[in-house]
Coordinates of N, CA, C and O in Angstrom, one line a residue:
M153 N -20.7 -4.4 13.7 CA -19.6 -4.0 12.8 C -18.5 -5.0 12.8 O -18.1 -5.4 13.9
R154 N -18.0 -5.3 11.7 CA -16.8 -6.3 11.6 C -15.5 -5.5 11.8 O -15.3 -4.5 11.3
R155 N -14.7 -6.1 12.6 CA -13.4 -5.5 12.9 C -12.3 -6.1 12.0 O -12.4 -7.2 11.6
Y156 N -11.3 -5.3 11.7 CA -10.2 -5.7 10.9 C -9.3 -6.7 11.8 O -8.9 -6.3 12.9
A157 N -9.2 -7.9 11.3 CA -8.6 -9.0 12.1 C -7.0 -9.0 12.0 O -6.4 -9.6 12.9
K158 N -6.4 -8.5 11.0 CA -5.0 -8.6 10.8 C -4.3 -7.5 11.6 O -4.8 -6.4 11.8
P159 N -3.0 -7.7 12.0 CA -2.3 -6.7 12.6 C -2.0 -5.6 11.6 O -1.8 -5.8 10.4
I160 N -2.1 -4.3 12.0 CA -1.9 -3.2 11.1 C -0.5 -2.8 11.2 O 0.1 -2.5 12.2
V161 N 0.1 -2.8 10.0 CA 1.5 -2.4 9.9 C 1.6 -1.1 9.1 O 1.0 -1.0 8.0
V162 N 2.3 -0.1 9.6 CA 2.5 1.2 9.0 C 4.0 1.4 8.8 O 4.8 1.0 9.6
A163 N 4.3 2.1 7.7 CA 5.7 2.4 7.4 C 6.3 3.3 8.6 O 5.6 4.0 9.3
D164 N 7.6 3.1 8.8 CA 8.3 3.9 9.8 C 8.4 5.4 9.4 O 8.3 6.3 10.2
D165 N 8.5 5.6 8.1 CA 8.6 6.9 7.5 C 8.3 6.8 6.1 O 8.8 5.9 5.4
L166 N 7.5 7.7 5.5 CA 7.2 7.7 4.1 C 8.5 7.7 3.2 O 8.5 7.2 2.1
N167 N 9.5 8.4 3.7 CA 10.7 8.5 2.9 C 11.5 7.2 2.8 O 12.4 7.1 2.0
L168 N 11.1 6.2 3.6 CA 11.7 4.9 3.5 C 11.1 4.0 2.4 O 11.6 3.0 2.1
L169 N 10.0 4.5 1.9 CA 9.3 3.8 0.8 C 10.0 4.0 -0.5 O 9.8 5.1 -1.1
R170 N 10.9 3.1 -0.9 CA 11.7 3.3 -2.0 C 11.7 2.1 -3.0 O 12.7 1.7 -3.5
G171 N 10.5 1.5 -3.1 CA 10.4 0.3 -3.9 C 10.5 0.7 -5.4 O 10.4 1.9 -5.8
R172 N 10.6 -0.3 -6.2 CA 10.7 -0.1 -7.7 C 9.4 0.5 -8.2 O 8.3 0.3 -7.6
T173 N 9.5 1.3 -9.3 CA 8.3 1.9 -9.9 C 8.0 1.5 -11.3 O 7.0 1.9 -11.9
T174 N 8.9 0.6 -11.9 CA 8.6 0.1 -13.2 C 9.0 -1.4 -13.2 O 9.7 -1.9 -12.4
G175 N 8.6 -2.0 -14.3 CA 8.9 -3.4 -14.5 C 8.0 -4.4 -13.8 O 6.9 -4.0 -13.3
V176 N 8.4 -5.6 -13.7 CA 7.6 -6.7 -13.1 C 8.2 -7.0 -11.7 O 9.4 -7.3 -11.6
I177 N 7.3 -7.1 -10.7 CA 7.7 -7.5 -9.3 C 7.0 -8.8 -9.0 O 5.8 -8.9 -9.2
T178 N 7.7 -9.7 -8.4 CA 7.0 -10.9 -7.9 C 7.1 -10.8 -6.3 O 8.1 -10.7 -5.7
L179 N 5.9 -10.7 -5.7 CA 5.8 -10.6 -4.3 C 6.1 -12.0 -3.6 O 5.8 -13.0 -4.2
P180 N 6.8 -12.0 -2.5 CA 7.0 -13.2 -1.8 C 5.7 -13.8 -1.3 O 4.7 -13.1 -1.1
R181 N 5.7 -15.1 -1.0 CA 4.5 -15.8 -0.6 C 3.8 -15.3 0.6 O 2.6 -15.4 0.7
H182 N 4.5 -14.7 1.6 CA 3.9 -14.2 2.8 C 3.0 -13.0 2.5 O 2.2 -12.6 3.2
L183 N 3.3 -12.4 1.3 CA 2.5 -11.2 0.9 C 1.4 -11.6 -0.1 O 0.3 -11.0 -0.1
D184 N 1.7 -12.5 -1.0 CA 0.7 -12.9 -2.0 C 0.8 -14.4 -2.3 O 1.8 -14.9 -2.9
W185 N -0.1 -15.2 -1.8 CA -0.2 -16.6 -2.0 C -1.2 -17.0 -3.0 O -1.5 -18.2 -3.2
S186 N -1.7 -16.0 -3.8 CA -2.8 -16.3 -4.7 C -2.4 -17.1 -6.0 O -3.3 -17.6 -6.7
G187 N -1.1 -17.2 -6.3 CA -0.7 -17.8 -7.5 C -0.5 -16.8 -8.6 O -0.1 -17.1 -9.7
A188 N -0.9 -15.5 -8.4 CA -0.7 -14.5 -9.4 C 0.1 -13.4 -8.7 O -0.3 -12.2 -8.7
A189 N 1.3 -13.7 -8.2 CA 2.1 -12.8 -7.5 C 3.0 -11.9 -8.3 O 3.8 -11.2 -7.8
D190 N 2.9 -12.0 -9.7 CA 3.6 -11.1 -10.5 C 2.8 -9.9 -10.8 O 1.7 -10.0 -11.2
Y191 N 3.5 -8.7 -10.6 CA 2.8 -7.4 -10.8 C 3.6 -6.6 -11.8 O 4.7 -6.3 -11.5
D192 N 2.9 -6.2 -12.9 CA 3.6 -5.3 -13.9 C 3.3 -3.9 -13.4 O 2.2 -3.4 -13.5
L193 N 4.3 -3.2 -13.0 CA 4.2 -1.9 -12.4 C 3.9 -0.8 -13.5 O 3.5 0.3 -13.2
D194 N 4.0 -1.2 -14.8 CA 3.7 -0.3 -15.9 C 2.2 -0.4 -16.3 O 1.8 0.3 -17.1
S195 N 1.5 -1.3 -15.6 CA 0.1 -1.5 -15.9 C -0.7 -0.8 -14.7 O -0.6 -1.2 -13.6
P196 N -1.5 0.2 -15.0 CA -2.2 1.0 -14.0 C -3.0 0.1 -13.0 O -3.0 0.2 -11.8
G197 N -3.7 -0.9 -13.5 CA -4.5 -1.8 -12.7 C -3.7 -2.7 -11.8 O -4.0 -2.9 -10.6
R198 N -2.6 -3.2 -12.3 CA -1.7 -4.1 -11.5 C -1.0 -3.4 -10.5 O -0.7 -3.9 -9.4
I199 N -0.6 -2.1 -10.7 CA 0.1 -1.4 -9.7 C -0.8 -1.1 -8.5 O -0.4 -1.2 -7.3
V200 N -2.0 -0.8 -8.8 CA -3.0 -0.6 -7.7 C -3.2 -1.9 -6.9 O -3.2 -1.9 -5.7
D201 N -3.3 -3.0 -7.6 CA -3.4 -4.3 -7.0 C -2.2 -4.6 -6.1 O -2.4 -5.1 -5.0
L202 N -1.0 -4.3 -6.6 CA 0.2 -4.5 -5.8 C 0.2 -3.7 -4.5 O 0.4 -4.2 -3.4
Y203 N -0.1 -2.4 -4.6 CA -0.1 -1.5 -3.5 C -1.2 -2.0 -2.4 O -0.9 -2.0 -1.2
R204 N -2.4 -2.3 -2.9 CA -3.4 -2.8 -2.0 C -3.0 -4.1 -1.3 O -3.1 -4.2 -0.1
T205 N -2.4 -5.0 -2.0 CA -2.0 -6.3 -1.5 C -0.9 -6.0 -0.4 O -0.9 -6.6 0.7
V206 N 0.1 -5.3 -0.7 CA 1.2 -5.0 0.2 C 0.7 -4.3 1.4 O 1.1 -4.7 2.6
L207 N -0.1 -3.3 1.3 CA -0.6 -2.5 2.4 C -1.4 -3.5 3.4 O -1.3 -3.4 4.6
I208 N -2.2 -4.3 2.8 CA -3.1 -5.2 3.6 C -2.3 -6.4 4.2 O -2.5 -6.7 5.3
E209 N -1.4 -6.9 3.4 CA -0.7 -8.2 3.9 C 0.6 -8.0 4.6 O 1.2 -9.0 5.1
A210 N 1.2 -6.8 4.6 CA 2.5 -6.6 5.2 C 2.5 -7.1 6.7 O 1.5 -6.9 7.4
T211 N 3.6 -7.7 7.0 CA 3.7 -8.2 8.4 C 4.8 -7.5 9.2 O 4.9 -7.6 10.4
K212 N 5.5 -6.6 8.5 CA 6.6 -5.8 9.1 C 6.8 -4.6 8.2 O 6.6 -4.6 7.0
P213 N 7.3 -3.5 8.8 CA 7.6 -2.3 8.0 C 8.5 -2.5 6.8 O 8.3 -1.9 5.7
D214 N 9.4 -3.4 6.9 CA 10.3 -3.7 5.8 C 9.6 -4.2 4.5 O 10.0 -3.9 3.4
D215 N 8.4 -4.9 4.7 CA 7.6 -5.3 3.5 C 7.2 -4.0 2.8 O 7.2 -4.0 1.6
L216 N 6.8 -3.0 3.5 CA 6.3 -1.8 2.9 C 7.4 -1.0 2.3 O 7.4 -0.5 1.2
H217 N 8.5 -0.9 3.0 CA 9.7 -0.2 2.6 C 10.3 -0.8 1.3 O 10.8 -0.1 0.4
S218 N 10.2 -2.1 1.1 CA 10.8 -2.8 0.0 C 10.0 -2.7 -1.3 O 10.5 -2.7 -2.4
F219 N 8.6 -2.7 -1.1 CA 7.8 -2.8 -2.3 C 7.0 -1.6 -2.7 O 6.3 -1.6 -3.7
L220 N 6.9 -0.6 -1.8 CA 6.2 0.6 -2.1 C 7.1 1.8 -2.3 O 8.2 1.8 -1.8
D221 N 6.6 2.8 -3.1 CA 7.3 4.0 -3.4 C 6.5 5.2 -2.9 O 5.3 5.2 -3.2
R222 N 7.1 6.1 -2.2 CA 6.3 7.2 -1.6 C 5.5 8.0 -2.6 O 4.3 8.2 -2.4
T223 N 6.2 8.4 -3.7 CA 5.5 9.2 -4.7 C 4.3 8.4 -5.3 O 3.2 9.0 -5.5
V224 N 4.5 7.2 -5.6 CA 3.4 6.4 -6.2 C 2.3 6.2 -5.2 O 1.1 6.3 -5.5
L225 N 2.7 5.9 -3.9 CA 1.7 5.7 -2.9 C 0.8 7.0 -2.7 O -0.4 6.9 -2.7
E226 N 1.4 8.1 -2.7 CA 0.7 9.4 -2.5 C -0.3 9.6 -3.7 O -1.4 10.1 -3.6
R227 N 0.2 9.2 -4.9 CA -0.7 9.4 -6.1 C -1.8 8.4 -6.1 O -3.0 8.8 -6.4
L228 N -1.6 7.2 -5.7 CA -2.6 6.2 -5.7 C -3.5 6.2 -4.5 O -4.6 5.6 -4.5
W229 N -3.1 6.7 -3.4 CA -3.8 6.6 -2.1 C -5.3 6.8 -2.2 O -6.1 6.0 -1.7
P230 N -5.8 7.9 -2.8 CA -7.3 8.1 -2.8 C -8.0 7.0 -3.5 O -9.2 6.8 -3.3
S231 N -7.4 6.3 -4.5 CA -8.1 5.3 -5.3 C -7.9 3.9 -4.8 O -8.5 3.0 -5.4
I232 N -7.1 3.6 -3.8 CA -6.9 2.3 -3.3 C -7.9 1.9 -2.2 O -8.1 2.6 -1.2
W233 N -8.7 0.8 -2.5 CA -9.6 0.4 -1.4 C -8.8 -0.3 -0.3 O -8.0 -1.2 -0.6
L234 N -9.0 0.1 0.9 CA -8.4 -0.4 2.1 C -9.4 -0.6 3.2 O -10.4 0.2 3.2
P235 N -9.3 -1.6 4.1 CA -10.1 -1.6 5.2 C -10.1 -0.3 6.0 O -9.0 0.3 6.1
P236 N -11.2 0.2 6.5 CA -11.2 1.5 7.1 C -10.2 1.7 8.3 O -9.6 2.7 8.4
E237 N -10.0 0.6 9.1 CA -9.0 0.7 10.2 C -7.6 0.9 9.7 O -6.8 1.6 10.3
L238 N -7.3 0.2 8.6 CA -5.9 0.3 8.0 C -5.7 1.7 7.4 O -4.7 2.4 7.7
R239 N -6.7 2.2 6.7 CA -6.6 3.5 6.1 C -6.5 4.6 7.2 O -5.6 5.5 7.1
R240 N -7.3 4.5 8.3 CA -7.2 5.4 9.4 C -5.8 5.4 10.0 O -5.3 6.5 10.3
A241 N -5.3 4.2 10.2 CA -3.9 4.1 10.9 C -2.9 4.8 10.1 O -2.0 5.6 10.6
W242 N -2.9 4.6 8.8 CA -1.9 5.3 7.9 C -2.2 6.8 7.9 O -1.2 7.6 7.9
E243 N -3.4 7.2 7.8 CA -3.7 8.7 7.7 C -3.4 9.4 9.1 O -3.0 10.5 9.1
Q244 N -3.5 8.6 10.2 CA -3.1 9.2 11.5 C -1.6 9.4 11.6 O -1.1 10.4 12.1
G245 N -0.9 8.4 11.0 CA 0.5 8.5 11.1 C 1.1 9.4 10.1 O 2.2 10.0 10.3
F246 N 0.4 9.6 8.9 CA 0.9 10.4 7.8 C -0.3 11.3 7.4 O -0.9 11.0 6.4
P247 N -0.6 12.4 8.1 CA -1.7 13.3 7.7 C -1.7 13.8 6.2 O -2.7 14.1 5.7
E248 N -0.4 13.8 5.6 CA -0.4 14.3 4.3 C -1.1 13.3 3.3 O -1.4 13.7 2.2
L249 N -1.4 12.1 3.7 CA -2.1 11.2 2.8 C -3.6 11.6 2.8 O -4.3 11.2 1.9
R250 N -4.1 12.3 3.8 CA -5.5 12.7 3.9 C -5.8 13.8 2.9 O -5.4 14.9 3.0
R251 N -6.5 13.4 1.8 CA -6.9 14.4 0.9 C -8.1 13.8 0.2 O -8.3 12.6 0.0
T252 N -9.0 14.6 -0.3 CA -10.2 14.1 -1.0 C -9.8 13.6 -2.4 O -8.8 14.0 -2.9
V253 N -10.7 12.8 -2.9 CA -10.4 12.3 -4.3 C -10.4 13.5 -5.3 O -9.6 13.5 -6.2
S254 N -11.1 14.6 -5.0 CA -11.1 15.7 -5.9 C -9.8 16.4 -5.9 O -9.4 17.1 -6.9
E255 N -9.1 16.3 -4.8 CA -7.8 17.0 -4.7 C -6.6 16.1 -5.3 O -5.6 16.6 -5.6
A256 N -6.9 14.9 -5.5 CA -5.9 13.9 -5.9 C -5.7 14.0 -7.4 O -6.6 14.1 -8.2
P257 N -4.4 13.9 -7.8 CA -4.2 13.8 -9.3 C -4.7 12.5 -9.8 O -4.9 11.5 -9.1
A258 N -5.0 12.5 -11.1 CA -5.6 11.3 -11.7 C -4.5 10.1 -11.6 O -3.4 10.4 -11.8
A259 N -5.0 8.9 -11.3 CA -4.1 7.8 -11.2 C -3.7 7.3 -12.5 O -4.2 7.4 -13.5

């Protein structure tokens, strides 16, 4: 079994997740070095990409607090692909994120 090699960063508190929810965001290079770091939050596919990227690449809780929004995270959570260890760490810290896809509102 392959282990998740990156340090796992989890928000200090879901209420601190107060990132923007509309418009275009450009992630800093330490979060997205792909050359496609602009994310249109009004595009359903791009907002999922942004959340997945920030969750996986965050190096400190401030990265999460700055770019994620609690309400959006809770809505998207069931549909975001994440490494199992990362998903488990978030769900252990925030049990309210644990819900089945059938319980989740449509993204």
